[in-house]
Amino acid sequence: MAKKFVMMREGTATDRAAASTAAWLIIMKSSGNIILMIASMAGGVAFGQYFPDARPTMSSFGRLFMALLQMCALPMLIVSVLSAPRRLLGGEGEAGHAGRSLLAKYAVSLLLGAGLSLTVGLIIRPGNGLDPAAFDFIDRSYAGIQDGISSAADKDVDLVFFLIQVVPENIFAALSGGNVASIIFFCLLAGTAVARVTRGAPVQYFFGLCDELEKAITVLLGWFLRFLPIGLFCLAGSQVYDLNSPIMHALRNFLAALALCYLIMMAVYALVFIRSSRCGLWAGIKELGKPFLVAAGTQSSLASLPVIRETLGRQRALAQEKSYFSAAIGITLNPAGSVAFYALASLFLIQIYDLPLSPKAGVILLLGAVLAGMAGVSIPGLAALSLLSIVAEPLALPHAPVVFLLTGIYPILDSAMTAVNVVANTSISALLGKPAPMSEK
Amino acid sequence: MNRKLAQSPPRAMPRRRRSMAAQSSRPETGLIAVSPLLLTLAAVCLSLAVGVKPGYGFENGLARIEQSGVLRLGICEEDFPPFSFRSPDHGGWAGYDIDLASALAREMGVELQIVTDQDWEGVIDLVRDGRADIGMSSLSATPERTRKVAFSRSYIHLRQGVLANQLALARLAGSDPVEKLNSPRALIAVRTGSVYRQHLPNYLPRAEIIEFSSWDECYEEVRAGRAAGVIGDEAQLLSWLGRNKGDSMRLIPVILGDKQDPLAIAVPKQEAGLLEYINAFLRHQPQAPDIQRLYWEYKNDSPLESGPQSAGPAIPPSEYPMLALAAAVAFLTAAYLVWAACRSGRKPGQNPAGS
């Protein structure tokens, strides 16, 4: 009897182990399933809400997953950008055209963000009739405003500041610090220089090495992406937002305007992606959903790069080399979501002080928002909000109170901004990776 | 309370009498040896006759308050939250200074009575002239005031600052807010005759000073943007900011580095004993909290609930050109991207880059 019981127990344990292994394999195999990803994030939020004590552990695992993605993303970015000028822009006669086309599409994408947020902001007018709770929030935290002013005043943020951020004084320091804009700048220049070198065997060997390295990183990434649902579960669970905070209520018109703007932008980008990659509506949404969710979860464009690459790699209608290159440099050159945010925040600032928006001020605002959005990529965290001064200072506007107000909702803003940036980057990369029309041949 | 008043003097007095009796019972050894003793006795008798006990100010000042059963506190008529202000709940005086003085009165076993005057200098005069036993109301212990009264040890230090108009500040040259305010183009408002009028040239030597007869006028000038800022201490800046909720977007407190204002209790100059008593009392008080916390603690109003937020007024006609421009940019860019995506390329699967 006792022997039978032991056998039963062993059998049960074995069955359980087999069942959990099967479940694990199913999860691993369907790790790219968009429904599973959404379920993981929703489950993470619910778990973090009901078990707050588990948040630190979830945060640790989430950070570990992000570190794995970023570990692959940086070499992938370097290899893509370094070898791209040779493959794409270095071709005789095509360099100028390809470069112009690339920059033109980025400029259009950024202007779409700025123009749309200005249009929405001018119609909704989130800065007029600001909620009294916002003033109360500022009154109670005046020391914070003082600090905000000081920190913003520490940096003389303008075009020169942006260029200083982009041009690396020490490329190794930029690499170790993960300064994406500086790395892209250096790799672009270095790649162009290498492409100009005589086309001997060593140069071919160099590019061959880049290709092999890229393939190896892709394999490595494939392993890590199997853990995507678990990573998203942990990341979502560790970032629980207080949606009932007074500042959320106070800024609800601003958030509504930004949400509307982002929705329209995403619709346009989804259309661009679907048409470029020649996939169906649902398939296109599913494909874009993956980088969108990863960006919203990780709040990092760099960490999302591997997922963008995977998404683009599945689109057989695209020239992958071009789209990979665009995805890599698009992190810095195409932050459309950030540009839309800075444009709307600047307009919000103007409306709070009841100042008229002249066409001259409007042009300063448009260009300043583009510059602030691009500079924001190289400035991590809350400090990126101080870039509002790029627009505010030429217009002689005090930006500290608005920076202070936005600080209260920054985690949500950061998630939304990064997600839209990544969707914009994926779509424009698909557009750039689209083979040239027959007529142009 | 009154019981303690009745007991205190008899407790002190017999000790003195015993001492004097002991001295007088000593045998006389000669005229030279006796003369200092006689002189001392004569001095003591004289002082008893005129009611002054030399060297015993502690007993004198404290005894007078205890005998009267009332500690008269001199404060400003004007509200200075969180130190002294009329409570909106009960209409009486409230604040940190009032609470501190009440605790002092409790310690002495007497009742607190409040005497008011128009301004801080008036409070100093109240104490000097003996119309108040002590003066508070966020009084700064300045060297000038020590000519009239004595000050206890400081019970709180307030930083000096300027409540600046943000738009005016943004138009001034400089990177640091203090640097901006310390420029010849910056107009700083100050009340005539206040301590800040004397200190302002030291704090912001390059700024232009404009004087007004009341703080309200100073505040209104800054609010309207005609002056860049009004100088005051942290508590004043918070109090001004708290007047109108909408002002916190237009006005900002700028702290002037290490400039600090020690607040202390004023006592009559001759009351050295009372001063010692108050200092001992203050030493046993818990350390004063951060001014901002103190302000909100005493202000005691709950955070504003967010009300129905209006969608804002209609678009002003002056912004029509900008709206048209932004809408055109948004529409054209979106149309271009979609058009570029829709342009026919090679057939799917034909990948020229051969990835």
mmCIF file of N, CA and C in Angstrom, chain A residues 41-139:
data_model
loop_
_atom_site.group_PDB
_atom_site.id
_atom_site.type_symbol
_atom_site.label_atom_id
_atom_site.label_comp_id
_atom_site.label_asym_id
_atom_site.label_seq_id
_atom_site.Cartn_x
_atom_site.Cartn_y
_atom_site.Cartn_z
ATOM 1 N N MET A 41 1.682 41.579 -19.917
ATOM 2 C CA MET A 41 1.760 42.924 -19.340
ATOM 3 C C MET A 41 0.592 43.176 -18.390
ATOM 4 N N ALA A 42 -0.612 42.769 -18.827
ATOM 5 C CA ALA A 42 -1.790 42.962 -17.971
ATOM 6 C C ALA A 42 -1.642 42.148 -16.690
ATOM 7 N N GLY A 43 -1.146 40.917 -16.847
ATOM 8 C CA GLY A 43 -0.933 40.058 -15.673
ATOM 9 C C GLY A 43 0.104 40.662 -14.740
ATOM 10 N N GLY A 44 1.150 41.242 -15.319
ATOM 11 C CA GLY A 44 2.203 41.884 -14.521
ATOM 12 C C GLY A 44 1.653 43.042 -13.711
ATOM 13 N N VAL A 45 0.824 43.867 -14.365
ATOM 14 C CA VAL A 45 0.227 45.028 -13.667
ATOM 15 C C VAL A 45 -0.654 44.540 -12.517
ATOM 16 N N ALA A 46 -1.485 43.536 -12.806
ATOM 17 C CA ALA A 46 -2.387 43.017 -11.776
ATOM 18 C C ALA A 46 -1.592 42.395 -10.626
ATOM 19 N N PHE A 47 -0.560 41.646 -10.966
ATOM 20 C CA PHE A 47 0.254 40.988 -9.941
ATOM 21 C C PHE A 47 0.957 42.027 -9.062
ATOM 22 N N GLY A 48 1.521 43.048 -9.720
ATOM 23 C CA GLY A 48 2.201 44.120 -8.973
ATOM 24 C C GLY A 48 1.253 44.883 -8.076
ATOM 25 N N GLN A 49 0.002 45.014 -8.529
ATOM 26 C CA GLN A 49 -1.001 45.751 -7.756
ATOM 27 C C GLN A 49 -1.409 44.969 -6.511
ATOM 28 N N TYR A 50 -1.631 43.673 -6.676
ATOM 29 C CA TYR A 50 -2.121 42.863 -5.558
ATOM 30 C C TYR A 50 -1.002 42.347 -4.649
ATOM 31 N N PHE A 51 0.202 42.263 -5.192
ATOM 32 C CA PHE A 51 1.340 41.811 -4.367
ATOM 33 C C PHE A 51 2.447 42.860 -4.429
ATOM 34 N N PRO A 52 2.235 43.987 -3.770
ATOM 35 C CA PRO A 52 3.244 45.067 -3.857
ATOM 36 C C PRO A 52 4.622 44.646 -3.342
ATOM 37 N N ASP A 53 4.634 43.667 -2.431
ATOM 38 C CA ASP A 53 5.923 43.220 -1.899
ATOM 39 C C ASP A 53 6.776 42.538 -2.967
ATOM 40 N N ALA A 54 6.101 42.055 -4.000
ATOM 41 C CA ALA A 54 6.837 41.340 -5.061
ATOM 42 C C ALA A 54 7.459 42.306 -6.071
ATOM 43 N N ARG A 55 7.086 43.591 -5.990
ATOM 44 C CA ARG A 55 7.569 44.551 -6.998
ATOM 45 C C ARG A 55 9.089 44.644 -7.088
ATOM 46 N N PRO A 56 9.806 44.729 -5.941
ATOM 47 C CA PRO A 56 11.279 44.818 -6.060
ATOM 48 C C PRO A 56 11.876 43.625 -6.812
ATOM 49 N N THR A 57 11.356 42.421 -6.533
ATOM 50 C CA THR A 57 11.862 41.217 -7.221
ATOM 51 C C THR A 57 11.538 41.304 -8.711
ATOM 52 N N MET A 58 10.290 41.714 -9.014
ATOM 53 C CA MET A 58 9.889 41.841 -10.421
ATOM 54 C C MET A 58 10.759 42.883 -11.119
ATOM 55 N N SER A 59 11.013 43.964 -10.397
ATOM 56 C CA SER A 59 11.850 45.029 -10.976
ATOM 57 C C SER A 59 13.249 44.501 -11.294
ATOM 58 N N SER A 60 13.799 43.683 -10.397
ATOM 59 C CA SER A 60 15.144 43.135 -10.617
ATOM 60 C C SER A 60 15.166 42.267 -11.873
ATOM 61 N N PHE A 61 14.149 41.386 -12.005
ATOM 62 C CA PHE A 61 14.103 40.511 -13.180
ATOM 63 C C PHE A 61 13.839 41.325 -14.450
ATOM 64 N N GLY A 62 12.999 42.348 -14.317
ATOM 65 C CA GLY A 62 12.718 43.210 -15.469
ATOM 66 C C GLY A 62 13.981 43.916 -15.936
ATOM 67 N N ARG A 63 14.754 44.409 -14.977
ATOM 68 C CA ARG A 63 16.004 45.111 -15.325
ATOM 69 C C ARG A 63 16.992 44.130 -15.966
ATOM 70 N N LEU A 64 16.980 42.904 -15.462
ATOM 71 C CA LEU A 64 17.871 41.879 -16.018
ATOM 72 C C LEU A 64 17.518 41.621 -17.485
ATOM 73 N N PHE A 65 16.209 41.528 -17.756
ATOM 74 C CA PHE A 65 15.767 41.292 -19.134
ATOM 75 C C PHE A 65 16.144 42.477 -20.031
ATOM 76 N N MET A 66 15.943 43.684 -19.497
ATOM 77 C CA MET A 66 16.309 44.883 -20.269
ATOM 78 C C MET A 66 17.798 44.907 -20.558
ATOM 79 N N ALA A 67 18.586 44.510 -19.557
ATOM 80 C CA ALA A 67 20.045 44.498 -19.727
ATOM 81 C C ALA A 67 20.442 43.518 -20.826
ATOM 82 N N LEU A 68 19.744 42.358 -20.884
ATOM 83 C CA LEU A 68 20.036 41.368 -21.926
ATOM 84 C C LEU A 68 19.741 41.946 -23.317
ATOM 85 N N LEU A 69 18.602 42.645 -23.427
ATOM 86 C CA LEU A 69 18.245 43.245 -24.716
ATOM 87 C C LEU A 69 19.249 44.330 -25.103
ATOM 88 N N GLN A 70 19.584 45.175 -24.123
ATOM 89 C CA GLN A 70 20.510 46.270 -24.423
ATOM 90 C C GLN A 70 21.907 45.741 -24.730
ATOM 91 N N MET A 71 22.240 44.635 -24.089
ATOM 92 C CA MET A 71 23.544 44.022 -24.340
ATOM 93 C C MET A 71 23.669 43.663 -25.826
ATOM 94 N N CYS A 72 22.566 43.200 -26.412
ATOM 95 C CA CYS A 72 22.579 42.850 -27.840
ATOM 96 C C CYS A 72 22.386 44.091 -28.702
ATOM 97 N N ALA A 73 21.605 45.046 -28.182
ATOM 98 C CA ALA A 73 21.224 46.188 -29.019
ATOM 99 C C ALA A 73 22.422 47.049 -29.396
ATOM 100 N N LEU A 74 23.310 47.271 -28.447
ATOM 101 C CA LEU A 74 24.417 48.201 -28.723
ATOM 102 C C LEU A 74 25.368 47.664 -29.797
ATOM 103 N N PRO A 75 25.857 46.417 -29.696
ATOM 104 C CA PRO A 75 26.700 45.908 -30.792
ATOM 105 C C PRO A 75 25.945 45.843 -32.121
ATOM 106 N N MET A 76 24.634 45.537 -32.039
ATOM 107 C CA MET A 76 23.817 45.474 -33.260
ATOM 108 C C MET A 76 23.750 46.850 -33.919
ATOM 109 N N LEU A 77 23.569 47.853 -33.096
ATOM 110 C CA LEU A 77 23.509 49.234 -33.601
ATOM 111 C C LEU A 77 24.841 49.628 -34.233
ATOM 112 N N ILE A 78 25.935 49.285 -33.557
ATOM 113 C CA ILE A 78 27.262 49.659 -34.056
ATOM 114 C C ILE A 78 27.528 48.976 -35.397
ATOM 115 N N VAL A 79 27.267 47.688 -35.450
ATOM 116 C CA VAL A 79 27.545 46.935 -36.674
ATOM 117 C C VAL A 79 26.673 47.438 -37.826
ATOM 118 N N SER A 80 25.381 47.670 -37.544
ATOM 119 C CA SER A 80 24.462 48.139 -38.592
ATOM 120 C C SER A 80 24.913 49.474 -39.150
ATOM 121 N N VAL A 81 25.212 50.405 -38.256
ATOM 122 C CA VAL A 81 25.541 51.766 -38.705
ATOM 123 C C VAL A 81 26.928 51.803 -39.341
ATOM 124 N N LEU A 82 27.830 51.005 -38.815
ATOM 125 C CA LEU A 82 29.205 51.009 -39.327
ATOM 126 C C LEU A 82 29.265 50.455 -40.750
ATOM 127 N N SER A 83 28.501 49.400 -41.008
ATOM 128 C CA SER A 83 28.581 48.762 -42.326
ATOM 129 C C SER A 83 27.593 49.343 -43.324
ATOM 130 N N ALA A 84 26.631 50.119 -42.856
ATOM 131 C CA ALA A 84 25.598 50.621 -43.769
ATOM 132 C C ALA A 84 26.118 51.580 -44.834
ATOM 133 N N PRO A 85 26.983 52.538 -44.511
ATOM 134 C CA PRO A 85 27.428 53.457 -45.564
ATOM 135 C C PRO A 85 28.057 52.724 -46.735
ATOM 136 N N ARG A 86 28.781 51.675 -46.460
ATOM 137 C CA ARG A 86 29.428 50.904 -47.533
ATOM 138 C C ARG A 86 28.372 50.209 -48.410
ATOM 139 N N ARG A 87 27.411 49.580 -47.742
ATOM 140 C CA ARG A 87 26.424 48.789 -48.480
ATOM 141 C C ARG A 87 25.384 49.658 -49.186
ATOM 142 N N LEU A 88 24.969 50.706 -48.478
ATOM 143 C CA LEU A 88 23.812 51.448 -48.983
ATOM 144 C C LEU A 88 24.166 52.804 -49.574
ATOM 145 N N LEU A 89 24.959 53.545 -48.846
ATOM 146 C CA LEU A 89 25.226 54.904 -49.275
ATOM 147 C C LEU A 89 26.524 54.999 -50.054
ATOM 148 N N GLY A 90 27.371 54.028 -49.915
ATOM 149 C CA GLY A 90 28.686 54.104 -50.557
ATOM 150 C C GLY A 90 28.665 53.732 -52.024
ATOM 151 N N GLY A 91 27.554 53.195 -52.490
ATOM 152 C CA GLY A 91 27.459 52.814 -53.892
ATOM 153 C C GLY A 91 27.576 54.025 -54.795
ATOM 154 N N GLU A 92 28.242 53.887 -55.895
ATOM 155 C CA GLU A 92 28.482 55.019 -56.774
ATOM 156 C C GLU A 92 27.152 55.613 -57.245
ATOM 157 N N GLY A 93 27.026 56.895 -57.090
ATOM 158 C CA GLY A 93 25.862 57.605 -57.612
ATOM 159 C C GLY A 93 24.623 57.498 -56.729
ATOM 160 N N GLU A 94 24.600 56.533 -55.827
ATOM 161 C CA GLU A 94 23.384 56.332 -55.023
ATOM 162 C C GLU A 94 23.465 57.004 -53.656
ATOM 163 N N ALA A 95 24.697 57.312 -53.262
ATOM 164 C CA ALA A 95 24.884 57.820 -51.903
ATOM 165 C C ALA A 95 24.083 59.082 -51.652
ATOM 166 N N GLY A 96 24.229 60.029 -52.570
ATOM 167 C CA GLY A 96 23.552 61.316 -52.398
ATOM 168 C C GLY A 96 22.044 61.140 -52.362
ATOM 169 N N HIS A 97 21.518 60.374 -53.294
ATOM 170 C CA HIS A 97 20.060 60.188 -53.379
ATOM 171 C C HIS A 97 19.529 59.478 -52.139
ATOM 172 N N ALA A 98 20.213 58.404 -51.752
ATOM 173 C CA ALA A 98 19.754 57.629 -50.586
ATOM 174 C C ALA A 98 19.807 58.471 -49.318
ATOM 175 N N GLY A 99 20.888 59.238 -49.180
ATOM 176 C CA GLY A 99 21.043 60.078 -47.994
ATOM 177 C C GLY A 99 19.945 61.130 -47.920
ATOM 178 N N ARG A 100 19.669 61.762 -49.090
ATOM 179 C CA ARG A 100 18.635 62.797 -49.118
ATOM 180 C C ARG A 100 17.259 62.193 -48.808
ATOM 181 N N SER A 101 17.010 61.029 -49.394
ATOM 182 C CA SER A 101 15.720 60.375 -49.181
ATOM 183 C C SER A 101 15.523 60.033 -47.694
ATOM 184 N N LEU A 102 16.604 59.536 -47.111
ATOM 185 C CA LEU A 102 16.565 59.162 -45.679
ATOM 186 C C LEU A 102 16.244 60.372 -44.810
ATOM 187 N N LEU A 103 17.002 61.440 -45.038
ATOM 188 C CA LEU A 103 16.829 62.629 -44.200
ATOM 189 C C LEU A 103 15.473 63.279 -44.453
ATOM 190 N N ALA A 104 15.031 63.276 -45.705
ATOM 191 C CA ALA A 104 13.733 63.884 -46.028
ATOM 192 C C ALA A 104 12.611 63.154 -45.305
ATOM 193 N N LYS A 105 12.689 61.821 -45.272
ATOM 194 C CA LYS A 105 11.599 61.062 -44.634
ATOM 195 C C LYS A 105 11.618 61.258 -43.112
ATOM 196 N N TYR A 106 12.812 61.356 -42.557
ATOM 197 C CA TYR A 106 12.888 61.643 -41.120
ATOM 198 C C TYR A 106 12.304 63.022 -40.824
ATOM 199 N N ALA A 107 12.676 64.001 -41.666
ATOM 200 C CA ALA A 107 12.185 65.371 -41.452
ATOM 201 C C ALA A 107 10.663 65.401 -41.543
ATOM 202 N N VAL A 108 10.112 64.683 -42.508
ATOM 203 C CA VAL A 108 8.653 64.657 -42.673
ATOM 204 C C VAL A 108 8.009 63.998 -41.454
ATOM 205 N N SER A 109 8.620 62.911 -40.986
ATOM 206 C CA SER A 109 8.075 62.200 -39.828
ATOM 207 C C SER A 109 8.076 63.099 -38.581
ATOM 208 N N LEU A 110 9.165 63.843 -38.401
ATOM 209 C CA LEU A 110 9.259 64.711 -37.224
ATOM 210 C C LEU A 110 8.276 65.876 -37.343
ATOM 211 N N LEU A 111 8.159 66.419 -38.557
ATOM 212 C CA LEU A 111 7.225 67.534 -38.743
ATOM 213 C C LEU A 111 5.790 67.071 -38.568
ATOM 214 N N LEU A 112 5.525 65.811 -38.897
ATOM 215 C CA LEU A 112 4.175 65.268 -38.675
ATOM 216 C C LEU A 112 3.851 65.324 -37.173
ATOM 217 N N GLY A 113 4.823 64.884 -36.363
ATOM 218 C CA GLY A 113 4.615 64.905 -34.906
ATOM 219 C C GLY A 113 4.384 66.314 -34.395
ATOM 220 N N ALA A 114 5.256 67.249 -34.811
ATOM 221 C CA ALA A 114 5.161 68.626 -34.317
ATOM 222 C C ALA A 114 3.883 69.293 -34.822
ATOM 223 N N GLY A 115 3.604 69.147 -36.112
ATOM 224 C CA GLY A 115 2.433 69.797 -36.703
ATOM 225 C C GLY A 115 1.138 69.270 -36.119
ATOM 226 N N LEU A 116 1.078 67.975 -35.930
ATOM 227 C CA LEU A 116 -0.142 67.359 -35.409
ATOM 228 C C LEU A 116 -0.396 67.788 -33.961
ATOM 229 N N SER A 117 0.668 67.788 -33.161
ATOM 230 C CA SER A 117 0.453 68.158 -31.754
ATOM 231 C C SER A 117 0.092 69.640 -31.636
ATOM 232 N N LEU A 118 0.637 70.480 -32.524
ATOM 233 C CA LEU A 118 0.262 71.895 -32.505
ATOM 234 C C LEU A 118 -1.206 72.060 -32.894
ATOM 235 N N THR A 119 -1.615 71.323 -33.913
ATOM 236 C CA THR A 119 -3.015 71.427 -34.357
ATOM 237 C C THR A 119 -3.958 71.000 -33.235
ATOM 238 N N VAL A 120 -3.653 69.848 -32.648
ATOM 239 C CA VAL A 120 -4.509 69.335 -31.567
ATOM 240 C C VAL A 120 -4.479 70.300 -30.375
ATOM 241 N N GLY A 121 -3.286 70.794 -30.044
ATOM 242 C CA GLY A 121 -3.132 71.706 -28.904
ATOM 243 C C GLY A 121 -3.870 73.019 -29.116
ATOM 244 N N LEU A 122 -3.845 73.516 -30.350
ATOM 245 C CA LEU A 122 -4.525 74.789 -30.630
ATOM 246 C C LEU A 122 -6.047 74.622 -30.594
ATOM 247 N N ILE A 123 -6.505 73.429 -30.896
ATOM 248 C CA ILE A 123 -7.962 73.202 -30.868
ATOM 249 C C ILE A 123 -8.430 72.880 -29.438
ATOM 250 N N ILE A 124 -7.729 71.967 -28.765
ATOM 251 C CA ILE A 124 -8.166 71.558 -27.412
ATOM 252 C C ILE A 124 -7.798 72.599 -26.353
ATOM 253 N N ARG A 125 -6.696 73.308 -26.558
ATOM 254 C CA ARG A 125 -6.211 74.357 -25.652
ATOM 255 C C ARG A 125 -6.065 73.843 -24.212
ATOM 256 N N PRO A 126 -5.138 72.900 -23.987
ATOM 257 C CA PRO A 126 -5.019 72.328 -22.633
ATOM 258 C C PRO A 126 -4.479 73.302 -21.588
ATOM 259 N N GLY A 127 -3.791 74.351 -22.005
ATOM 260 C CA GLY A 127 -3.179 75.282 -21.039
ATOM 261 C C GLY A 127 -4.136 76.329 -20.519
ATOM 262 N N ASN A 128 -5.271 76.542 -21.206
ATOM 263 C CA ASN A 128 -6.242 77.539 -20.741
ATOM 264 C C ASN A 128 -7.149 76.905 -19.704
ATOM 265 N N GLY A 129 -7.429 77.667 -18.641
ATOM 266 C CA GLY A 129 -8.323 77.161 -17.594
ATOM 267 C C GLY A 129 -7.757 75.952 -16.897
ATOM 268 N N LEU A 130 -6.462 76.038 -16.520
ATOM 269 C CA LEU A 130 -5.808 74.910 -15.841
ATOM 270 C C LEU A 130 -6.485 74.658 -14.494
ATOM 271 N N ASP A 131 -6.573 73.396 -14.133
ATOM 272 C CA ASP A 131 -7.244 72.989 -12.908
ATOM 273 C C ASP A 131 -6.562 73.575 -11.669
ATOM 274 N N PRO A 132 -7.351 74.055 -10.670
ATOM 275 C CA PRO A 132 -6.744 74.604 -9.441
ATOM 276 C C PRO A 132 -5.838 73.605 -8.731
ATOM 277 N N ALA A 133 -6.117 72.313 -8.893
ATOM 278 C CA ALA A 133 -5.285 71.304 -8.221
ATOM 279 C C ALA A 133 -3.835 71.378 -8.685
ATOM 280 N N ALA A 134 -3.633 71.813 -9.922
ATOM 281 C CA ALA A 134 -2.269 71.931 -10.437
ATOM 282 C C ALA A 134 -1.525 73.021 -9.679
ATOM 283 N N PHE A 135 -2.222 74.153 -9.426
ATOM 284 C CA PHE A 135 -1.590 75.247 -8.680
ATOM 285 C C PHE A 135 -1.296 74.802 -7.250
ATOM 286 N N ASP A 136 -2.234 74.053 -6.683
ATOM 287 C CA ASP A 136 -2.056 73.569 -5.327
ATOM 288 C C ASP A 136 -0.832 72.670 -5.239
ATOM 289 N N PHE A 137 -0.681 71.835 -6.247
ATOM 290 C CA PHE A 137 0.470 70.914 -6.313
ATOM 291 C C PHE A 137 1.773 71.714 -6.336
ATOM 292 N N ILE A 138 1.779 72.792 -7.101
ATOM 293 C CA ILE A 138 2.989 73.626 -7.195
ATOM 294 C C ILE A 138 3.223 74.346 -5.870
ATOM 295 N N ASP A 139 2.144 74.904 -5.297
ATOM 296 C CA ASP A 139 2.279 75.637 -4.034
ATOM 297 C C ASP A 139 2.904 74.776 -2.946
#
